[in-house]
Coordinates of C-alpha atoms in Angstrom, one line a residue:
M124 CA 2.1 26.6 11.2
G125 CA -0.1 29.8 11.6
D126 CA -3.5 30.0 13.2
R127 CA -5.5 27.0 14.3
I128 CA -9.2 26.5 14.5
L129 CA -10.7 23.9 16.9
V130 CA -13.6 22.3 15.1
P131 CA -16.1 20.5 17.5
F132 CA -17.6 17.2 16.4
S133 CA -20.1 14.7 17.8
G134 CA -21.3 11.4 16.5
D135 CA -22.9 8.2 17.3
G136 CA -21.1 5.4 19.2
S137 CA -18.4 5.4 21.9
G138 CA -16.5 3.0 24.1
E139 CA -13.8 0.3 23.7
S140 CA -13.4 -2.7 21.4
E141 CA -10.9 -5.2 20.2
V142 CA -9.0 -4.0 17.1
T143 CA -9.9 -5.2 13.6
W144 CA -7.5 -7.4 11.6
G145 CA -6.6 -4.5 9.3
Q146 CA -5.9 -2.2 12.2
R147 CA -3.7 -4.9 13.8
N148 CA -1.8 -5.3 10.5
V149 CA -1.0 -1.5 10.5
L150 CA -0.2 -1.4 14.2
R151 CA 2.5 -4.1 13.6
M152 CA 3.8 -2.2 10.6
M153 CA 4.1 0.9 12.8
Q154 CA 5.9 -1.1 15.5
L155 CA 8.5 -2.4 13.1
A156 CA 8.9 1.0 11.4
G157 CA 9.1 2.8 14.8
E158 CA 6.8 5.5 13.6
A159 CA 3.3 6.2 12.4
V160 CA 2.6 5.6 8.7
M161 CA 0.7 8.5 7.2
I162 CA -1.2 8.8 4.0
G163 CA -2.9 11.7 2.4
G164 CA -2.0 14.5 0.0
T165 CA -2.7 18.0 -1.2
M166 CA -5.1 19.6 -3.7
P167 CA -6.1 23.0 -5.1
L168 CA -9.3 24.4 -3.7
A169 CA -12.2 25.5 -6.0
E170 CA -12.6 29.2 -6.5
G171 CA -14.9 30.6 -3.9
T172 CA -14.1 28.0 -1.2
T173 CA -14.2 29.5 2.2
V174 CA -12.6 28.4 5.5
E175 CA -16.1 27.8 6.8
N176 CA -16.6 25.3 4.0
I177 CA -13.5 23.4 5.1
V178 CA -14.7 23.6 8.8
N179 CA -17.9 21.9 7.7
L180 CA -16.1 19.3 5.7
L181 CA -13.8 18.5 8.7
G182 CA -16.6 18.2 11.1
F183 CA -18.5 16.1 8.6
I184 CA -15.9 13.4 8.0
V185 CA -15.1 13.0 11.7
E186 CA -18.7 12.7 12.7
R187 CA -19.5 10.2 10.0
N188 CA -16.5 7.9 10.3
H189 CA -15.7 6.3 13.6
S190 CA -12.1 5.6 12.6
L191 CA -11.5 9.4 12.5
R192 CA -12.5 9.8 16.2
T193 CA -10.8 6.7 17.5
R194 CA -7.6 6.6 19.5
F195 CA -5.9 3.4 20.8
R196 CA -4.6 2.2 24.2
F197 CA -2.6 -0.8 25.1
R198 CA -3.4 -3.2 27.9
D199 CA -0.9 -4.4 30.3
D200 CA -0.3 -7.5 28.2
G201 CA 0.6 -5.2 25.2
E202 CA -2.7 -5.9 23.3
P203 CA -4.2 -2.9 21.5
V204 CA -7.7 -1.6 22.1
Q205 CA -9.6 0.9 20.0
V206 CA -11.3 3.7 21.9
L207 CA -14.2 5.5 20.1
Y208 CA -15.1 9.0 21.3
S209 CA -18.6 10.5 20.7
S210 CA -17.4 14.1 20.8
G211 CA -14.4 16.3 20.9
E212 CA -12.5 19.0 19.0
V213 CA -10.2 18.4 16.1
A214 CA -7.8 21.0 14.7
L215 CA -7.8 22.8 11.4
D216 CA -4.6 24.6 10.6
I217 CA -4.7 27.9 8.7
V218 CA -1.4 28.8 6.8
D219 CA -1.0 32.2 5.3
I220 CA 1.5 32.7 2.5
G221 CA 2.8 35.7 0.6
P222 CA 1.6 36.8 -2.8
D223 CA 4.7 35.6 -4.5
E224 CA 4.9 32.2 -2.9
D225 CA 3.7 29.0 -4.7
P226 CA 0.6 27.6 -2.8
A227 CA 1.3 24.1 -4.1
E228 CA 4.8 24.1 -2.7
A229 CA 3.4 25.6 0.6
A230 CA 0.8 22.8 0.8
E231 CA 3.4 20.2 0.1
A232 CA 5.6 21.5 2.9
V233 CA 2.7 21.3 5.3
R234 CA 2.0 17.7 4.1
I235 CA 5.6 16.7 4.7
G236 CA 5.5 18.3 8.1
Y237 CA 2.4 16.3 9.0
E238 CA 4.1 13.2 7.7
K239 CA 7.4 13.7 9.6
A240 CA 6.0 15.0 12.9
P241 CA 5.6 12.6 15.8
F242 CA 2.1 11.1 16.0
D243 CA 0.7 9.5 19.1
I244 CA -2.1 7.1 18.3
T245 CA -3.1 7.1 22.0
A246 CA -3.6 10.9 22.2
D247 CA -3.9 12.5 18.8
W248 CA -7.0 12.6 16.6
P249 CA -6.3 10.7 13.4
V250 CA -6.7 13.6 11.0
C251 CA -4.3 16.4 10.2
M252 CA -5.8 19.1 8.0
A253 CA -4.7 22.6 6.8
V254 CA -6.0 25.3 4.5
I255 CA -3.4 27.4 2.6
R256 CA -4.5 31.1 2.2
Q257 CA -2.9 33.6 -0.1
E258 CA -3.8 37.2 0.5
G259 CA -6.6 35.9 2.7
V260 CA -8.1 33.7 0.1
P261 CA -8.1 29.8 0.6
V262 CA -6.3 28.4 -2.4
W263 CA -4.9 25.0 -1.4
F264 CA -5.5 22.2 1.0
A265 CA -3.5 19.5 2.7
A266 CA -4.6 16.5 4.8
M267 CA -2.9 13.5 6.3
Y268 CA -4.2 10.5 8.2
P269 CA -2.4 7.7 10.0
H270 CA -2.7 4.4 8.1
V271 CA -4.2 2.8 11.2
A272 CA -7.4 4.9 10.4
I273 CA -7.6 4.6 6.7
D274 CA -6.1 2.9 3.6
G275 CA -6.1 4.1 -0.1
L276 CA -9.5 2.7 -1.0
G277 CA -10.9 3.9 2.3
F278 CA -9.7 7.3 1.3
E279 CA -11.7 7.0 -1.9
A280 CA -14.8 6.1 0.2
L281 CA -14.2 9.1 2.3
V282 CA -14.1 11.4 -0.7
A283 CA -17.1 9.8 -2.3
D284 CA -19.2 10.5 0.8
L285 CA -18.5 14.2 0.5
A286 CA -21.3 14.2 -2.1
N287 CA -23.6 13.8 0.9
L288 CA -22.5 17.1 2.5
D289 CA -23.8 20.6 1.7
Q290 CA -20.5 22.5 2.4
D291 CA -22.3 25.8 2.6
T292 CA -24.8 24.9 5.3
G293 CA -23.2 21.8 6.8
E294 CA -26.4 19.8 6.1
R295 CA -26.1 16.0 5.9
L296 CA -27.9 14.8 2.8
A297 CA -27.9 11.1 3.3
P298 CA -27.0 8.5 5.9
R299 CA -23.5 7.1 6.1
E300 CA -22.8 3.7 4.3
G301 CA -20.2 1.2 5.2
M302 CA -19.3 -0.9 8.2
Q303 CA -17.7 0.8 11.1
P304 CA -14.6 -0.7 12.9
F305 CA -16.5 -1.7 16.0
E306 CA -18.9 -3.8 14.0
L307 CA -16.2 -5.2 11.8
A308 CA -14.2 -6.3 14.9
K309 CA -17.1 -8.0 16.3
Q310 CA -17.9 -9.7 12.9
Q311 CA -14.3 -11.0 12.7
Q312 CA -14.8 -13.0 15.9
T313 CA -17.7 -14.9 14.5
P314 CA -17.3 -18.7 13.6
A315 CA -17.6 -17.9 9.9
A316 CA -14.8 -15.4 10.0
L317 CA -12.6 -17.6 12.1
R318 CA -13.0 -20.4 9.6
Q319 CA -12.0 -18.0 6.8
S320 CA -8.9 -17.1 8.8
A321 CA -8.0 -20.7 9.4
A322 CA -8.4 -21.5 5.7
S323 CA -6.2 -18.4 4.8
I324 CA -3.5 -19.5 7.2
K325 CA -3.5 -23.0 5.8
Y326 CA -3.0 -21.6 2.3
W327 CA -0.2 -19.3 3.6
E328 CA 1.6 -22.4 5.2
Q329 CA 1.4 -24.3 1.9
M330 CA 3.0 -21.3 0.1
V331 CA 5.7 -20.8 2.7
Q332 CA 6.6 -24.5 2.4
A333 CA 6.9 -24.1 -1.4
A334 CA 9.2 -21.1 -1.2
P335 CA 12.9 -20.9 -0.7
R336 CA 13.8 -20.5 3.0
H337 CA 16.0 -17.4 2.3
R338 CA 15.7 -15.1 -0.7
F339 CA 19.1 -13.3 -0.2
D340 CA 22.2 -15.2 1.0
T341 CA 24.7 -12.4 0.6
K342 CA 25.1 -9.6 3.2
Y343 CA 26.8 -6.4 2.2
E344 CA 28.0 -3.3 4.2
P345 CA 24.7 -1.3 4.1
R346 CA 24.6 2.2 2.7
D347 CA 23.9 5.2 4.8
P348 CA 20.8 5.6 4.8
Q349 CA 20.2 1.9 4.6
W350 CA 17.0 1.7 2.5
W351 CA 17.5 3.1 -1.0
E352 CA 14.8 4.0 -3.4
L353 CA 14.5 4.5 -7.1
V354 CA 11.8 5.4 -9.5
F355 CA 11.9 3.7 -12.9
D356 CA 9.5 5.1 -15.6
S357 CA 9.1 3.1 -18.8
Q358 CA 6.7 3.8 -21.6
A359 CA 8.1 0.7 -23.4
M360 CA 7.1 -1.4 -20.4
Y361 CA 3.5 0.0 -20.6
L362 CA 3.3 -0.9 -24.3
A363 CA 4.8 -4.3 -23.8
T364 CA 2.5 -5.2 -20.9
T365 CA -0.5 -4.2 -23.1
S366 CA 0.6 -6.7 -25.8
I367 CA 1.3 -9.5 -23.4
A368 CA -1.9 -9.0 -21.4
A369 CA -3.9 -9.1 -24.7
R370 CA -2.3 -12.3 -25.8
T371 CA -2.4 -14.2 -22.5
G372 CA -5.6 -12.9 -20.9
A373 CA -3.7 -12.0 -17.7
N374 CA -4.1 -8.4 -16.4
T375 CA -1.2 -5.9 -16.7
G376 CA -0.5 -6.1 -12.9
S377 CA 0.0 -9.8 -13.2
V378 CA 2.3 -9.4 -16.2
L379 CA 4.4 -6.9 -14.1
L380 CA 4.4 -9.3 -11.1
G381 CA 5.7 -12.1 -13.4
A382 CA 8.5 -9.9 -14.6
Y383 CA 9.4 -9.0 -11.0
A384 CA 9.4 -12.7 -10.2
V385 CA 11.8 -13.5 -13.0
A386 CA 14.1 -10.6 -12.1
L387 CA 14.3 -11.7 -8.4
A388 CA 15.1 -15.4 -9.5
K389 CA 17.8 -14.3 -11.7
L390 CA 19.3 -11.9 -9.1
C391 CA 19.2 -14.5 -6.3
G392 CA 19.5 -17.8 -8.2
K393 CA 16.4 -19.1 -6.4
N394 CA 13.1 -20.5 -7.7
P395 CA 10.2 -20.1 -7.3
S396 CA 9.9 -16.4 -6.4
A397 CA 7.9 -15.8 -3.2
I398 CA 6.4 -12.2 -3.3
R399 CA 3.9 -10.7 -0.9
T400 CA 1.2 -8.8 -2.7
F401 CA -1.4 -6.4 -1.3
V402 CA -5.0 -7.3 -1.5
S403 CA -8.1 -5.2 -0.6
N404 CA -10.9 -7.0 1.2
R405 CA -13.5 -4.6 0.1
F406 CA -15.2 -7.0 -2.1
R407 CA -16.7 -8.6 1.1
P408 CA -20.2 -7.7 2.2
G409 CA -20.5 -4.3 3.9
L410 CA -16.9 -3.3 3.4
Q411 CA -16.9 -1.4 0.1
H412 CA -17.6 2.0 1.7
S413 CA -15.8 1.5 5.0
V414 CA -13.3 4.1 6.1
T415 CA -10.9 1.8 7.9
P416 CA -7.8 -0.2 6.8
L417 CA -8.8 -3.3 4.9
V418 CA -5.7 -4.1 2.9
A419 CA -3.8 -7.2 3.8
S420 CA -0.7 -8.8 2.1
C421 CA -0.9 -12.4 0.9
L422 CA 1.8 -14.6 -0.6
C423 CA 2.2 -15.2 -4.3
V424 CA 4.7 -18.0 -5.2
V425 CA 5.6 -18.0 -8.9
D426 CA 7.6 -20.8 -10.6
V427 CA 9.6 -19.1 -13.4
A428 CA 12.2 -21.8 -14.2
D429 CA 12.5 -23.6 -17.6
T430 CA 9.4 -22.0 -19.2
D431 CA 8.4 -19.1 -21.3
F432 CA 7.3 -15.7 -20.0
D433 CA 3.6 -16.1 -21.1
T434 CA 3.4 -19.1 -18.7
V435 CA 4.9 -17.0 -16.0
A436 CA 2.3 -14.2 -16.5
L437 CA -0.5 -16.7 -16.3
R438 CA 1.0 -18.3 -13.1
A439 CA 1.3 -14.9 -11.6
W440 CA -2.3 -14.1 -12.4
R441 CA -3.6 -17.4 -11.0
S442 CA -1.5 -16.8 -7.9
Q443 CA -2.9 -13.3 -7.4
L444 CA -6.4 -14.7 -7.7
K445 CA -5.7 -17.2 -4.9
A446 CA -4.1 -14.5 -2.8
G447 CA -7.3 -12.4 -3.0
K448 CA -9.3 -15.5 -1.8
F449 CA -7.0 -16.1 1.2
S450 CA -6.2 -12.5 2.2
Y451 CA -8.8 -12.3 5.1
F452 CA -7.2 -13.5 8.3
D453 CA -6.2 -12.6 11.9
P454 CA -2.5 -11.6 11.8
R455 CA -1.9 -13.3 15.1
D456 CA -2.7 -16.6 13.4
L457 CA -0.1 -15.8 10.8
F458 CA 2.6 -14.8 13.2
A459 CA 1.9 -18.0 15.3
M460 CA 2.3 -20.1 12.2
F461 CA 5.6 -18.3 11.3
D462 CA 6.8 -19.0 14.8
R463 CA 5.8 -22.7 14.7
L464 CA 7.6 -23.3 11.3
A465 CA 10.7 -21.4 12.6
A466 CA 10.8 -23.7 15.7
E467 CA 10.3 -26.8 13.6
T468 CA 13.0 -25.9 11.0
G469 CA 15.4 -23.9 13.2
E470 CA 15.2 -21.1 10.6
P471 CA 13.0 -17.9 10.6
V472 CA 10.5 -17.4 7.9
D473 CA 12.1 -15.0 5.4
L474 CA 9.3 -13.3 3.3
L475 CA 10.3 -9.7 2.9
C476 CA 9.8 -9.1 -0.9
Y477 CA 6.7 -7.1 -1.6
F478 CA 4.7 -5.9 -4.7
N479 CA 2.0 -3.4 -4.5
D480 CA 0.1 -2.2 -7.5
L481 CA -1.4 1.2 -6.7
R482 CA -3.1 1.7 -10.1
R483 CA -6.8 1.2 -10.7
A484 CA -8.1 3.0 -13.7
T485 CA -4.5 3.4 -15.1
A486 CA -3.9 -0.3 -14.9
A487 CA -6.0 -1.0 -17.9
A488 CA -4.2 -1.9 -21.1
R489 CA -3.9 0.7 -23.7
P490 CA -7.1 1.0 -25.7
G491 CA -7.2 0.8 -29.5
P492 CA -4.8 -1.1 -31.7
L493 CA -2.1 -3.1 -30.1
P494 CA 1.3 -1.4 -30.1
T495 CA 3.8 -2.3 -32.8
A496 CA 7.4 -3.4 -32.3
E497 CA 8.5 -0.1 -33.8
E498 CA 6.4 1.8 -31.1
I499 CA 8.0 -0.1 -28.4
E500 CA 11.6 0.3 -29.7
A501 CA 10.9 4.0 -30.1
A502 CA 9.8 4.2 -26.5
L503 CA 12.9 2.6 -25.0
P504 CA 15.1 5.8 -25.1
L505 CA 12.4 7.6 -23.1
T506 CA 12.9 5.4 -20.1
T507 CA 14.1 7.3 -17.0
L508 CA 15.6 6.2 -13.6
T509 CA 15.7 8.6 -10.7
W510 CA 17.3 7.9 -7.3
G511 CA 15.8 8.9 -3.9
P512 CA 14.7 9.6 -1.4
H513 CA 16.6 7.2 1.0
T514 CA 15.8 6.4 4.6
D515 CA 16.8 4.7 7.8
V516 CA 13.2 3.7 8.6
P517 CA 13.2 -0.1 8.7
D518 CA 11.5 -1.7 5.6
A519 CA 11.4 -4.8 3.5
Q520 CA 14.2 -6.4 1.7
T521 CA 12.6 -5.3 -1.6
F522 CA 9.5 -3.3 -1.9
M523 CA 8.0 -2.5 -5.3
E524 CA 5.1 -0.1 -6.0
V525 CA 3.5 0.5 -9.4
N526 CA 2.4 4.1 -9.3
P527 CA -0.9 5.4 -10.9
V528 CA 0.7 7.4 -13.6
P529 CA -1.2 7.1 -17.0
D530 CA 0.4 5.9 -20.3
T531 CA 3.5 4.5 -18.7
V532 CA 4.7 2.0 -16.1
N533 CA 6.1 4.0 -13.2
I534 CA 7.8 1.8 -10.6
M535 CA 9.2 2.7 -7.2
L536 CA 11.6 0.1 -5.9
R537 CA 13.0 0.4 -2.4
V538 CA 15.7 -2.1 -1.1
D539 CA 17.6 -2.9 2.0
T540 CA 21.2 -2.3 0.9
E541 CA 22.4 -4.9 3.4
V542 CA 21.1 -7.6 1.1
V543 CA 20.7 -5.8 -2.3
T544 CA 23.4 -3.5 -3.7
T545 CA 22.2 -0.4 -5.5
E546 CA 23.7 -2.0 -8.8
Q547 CA 21.4 -5.0 -8.2
Q548 CA 18.5 -2.7 -7.4
E549 CA 18.9 -1.1 -10.8
E550 CA 19.3 -4.5 -12.4
I551 CA 15.9 -5.7 -11.2
V552 CA 14.0 -2.9 -13.0
R553 CA 16.1 -3.0 -16.1
E554 CA 15.7 -6.8 -16.3
M555 CA 11.9 -6.4 -16.0
E556 CA 11.9 -3.9 -18.9
R557 CA 14.2 -6.2 -21.0
I558 CA 12.1 -9.4 -20.6
L559 CA 8.8 -7.5 -21.2
V560 CA 10.0 -5.9 -24.3
A561 CA 11.4 -9.1 -25.6
A562 CA 8.3 -11.1 -24.8
A563 CA 5.9 -8.6 -26.3
F564 CA 6.0 -10.3 -29.7
D565 CA 7.3 -13.6 -28.8
A566 CA 4.8 -16.0 -27.0
A567 CA 7.5 -18.5 -26.5
Y568 CA 10.2 -16.2 -25.1
P569 CA 12.1 -18.0 -22.4
T570 CA 12.6 -16.6 -18.9
G571 CA 16.2 -17.6 -18.9
V572 CA 16.0 -19.2 -15.5
S573 CA 17.1 -22.8 -15.4
A574 CA 15.8 -25.2 -12.7
H575 CA 19.1 -27.0 -12.6
A576 CA 21.0 -23.8 -11.7
V577 CA 18.5 -22.7 -9.0
V578 CA 19.0 -23.2 -5.4
S579 CA 15.7 -24.1 -3.8
S580 CA 16.5 -24.0 -0.1

């Protein structure tokens, strides 16, 4: 890796606390995956940036955010506890590269190294950071954080707070905003929060009861590796979702969720489609600027049979709104409800299809005049499908992400090849494109799913 600088930090607060609901969600995800889930990235450094500037930055973010100086321990009963430290030292790696090497590639290699390296949440500090130097000059930057410390919007809050640091002097220019994890964990045990959790679990149970017991009935010989991934990029889908969103009033994410619901129903012969979507809880008081995981999944159940696609898009939109309302809950209550239903029915709860729209600014419909049919047709040959990477890290049956790529719809779809073949995997995204393009100028375009042909249990 190169040289390593130990950066001292100190900050307010210390001790132990129960974990937050968001931390518990991520800890369970890590348990199922068998490894820490890391998030972060790389970026070029502005000309004139010094190593001392990055030292000041690292000390600043760790001091300000309790989640970045928190480790975890597990009690004898297996329950996790968060442990906050008031002081310590965190490492900054310095990587020197040759004059002919690509600093972006070097930074990406460091990022991948952080992502793949073993990470111990009981012993390691939850930030991995490096400066890439070329001929002694800092030119690039890499940082990765375990998901148990931060989520995507928390990362944005972290970056926004850097405006309150003078990177040359290290001076703090304003106090930190946002609720810290200890305070949040305490708040989540109040009667009001527990009532919200109970209401959310009640909604979940209603949705589970409305969904098919099993999404996929067929099992195949899994590929090696077992979880396969593709990226599908379609400008035609982007233009089509703009038209449908304008006509229906649904947002483009709901339009895509509706198309995913139709594709799954056609593939499996089951209706309605039950899909877990990710919802941020940052609209709740005090949480907008918090650097801690606050994303939760909630269940959208979308009836797609014997109707037109505009109706499906609106149903998906309404389902997402409800999911947002009922996304704040103690995961232990959810798992207990799953166990109770499994005991009552003799069947496990099977809800392993996911949809995660990572776009924010890029989720907006195309500005200006609506696209013409000729524009959409002309965009179809530009569609690309790329395979990989594949993995043996356990994951969902189907996991779809909409990536924040402007002026297109860029979808990652990962599947468990034990229940979805790679041919079916491709069929899902191509069916989504087909129905969106067909529905772009036909408000009555049918989904093609018949209730009489659908298995509902």
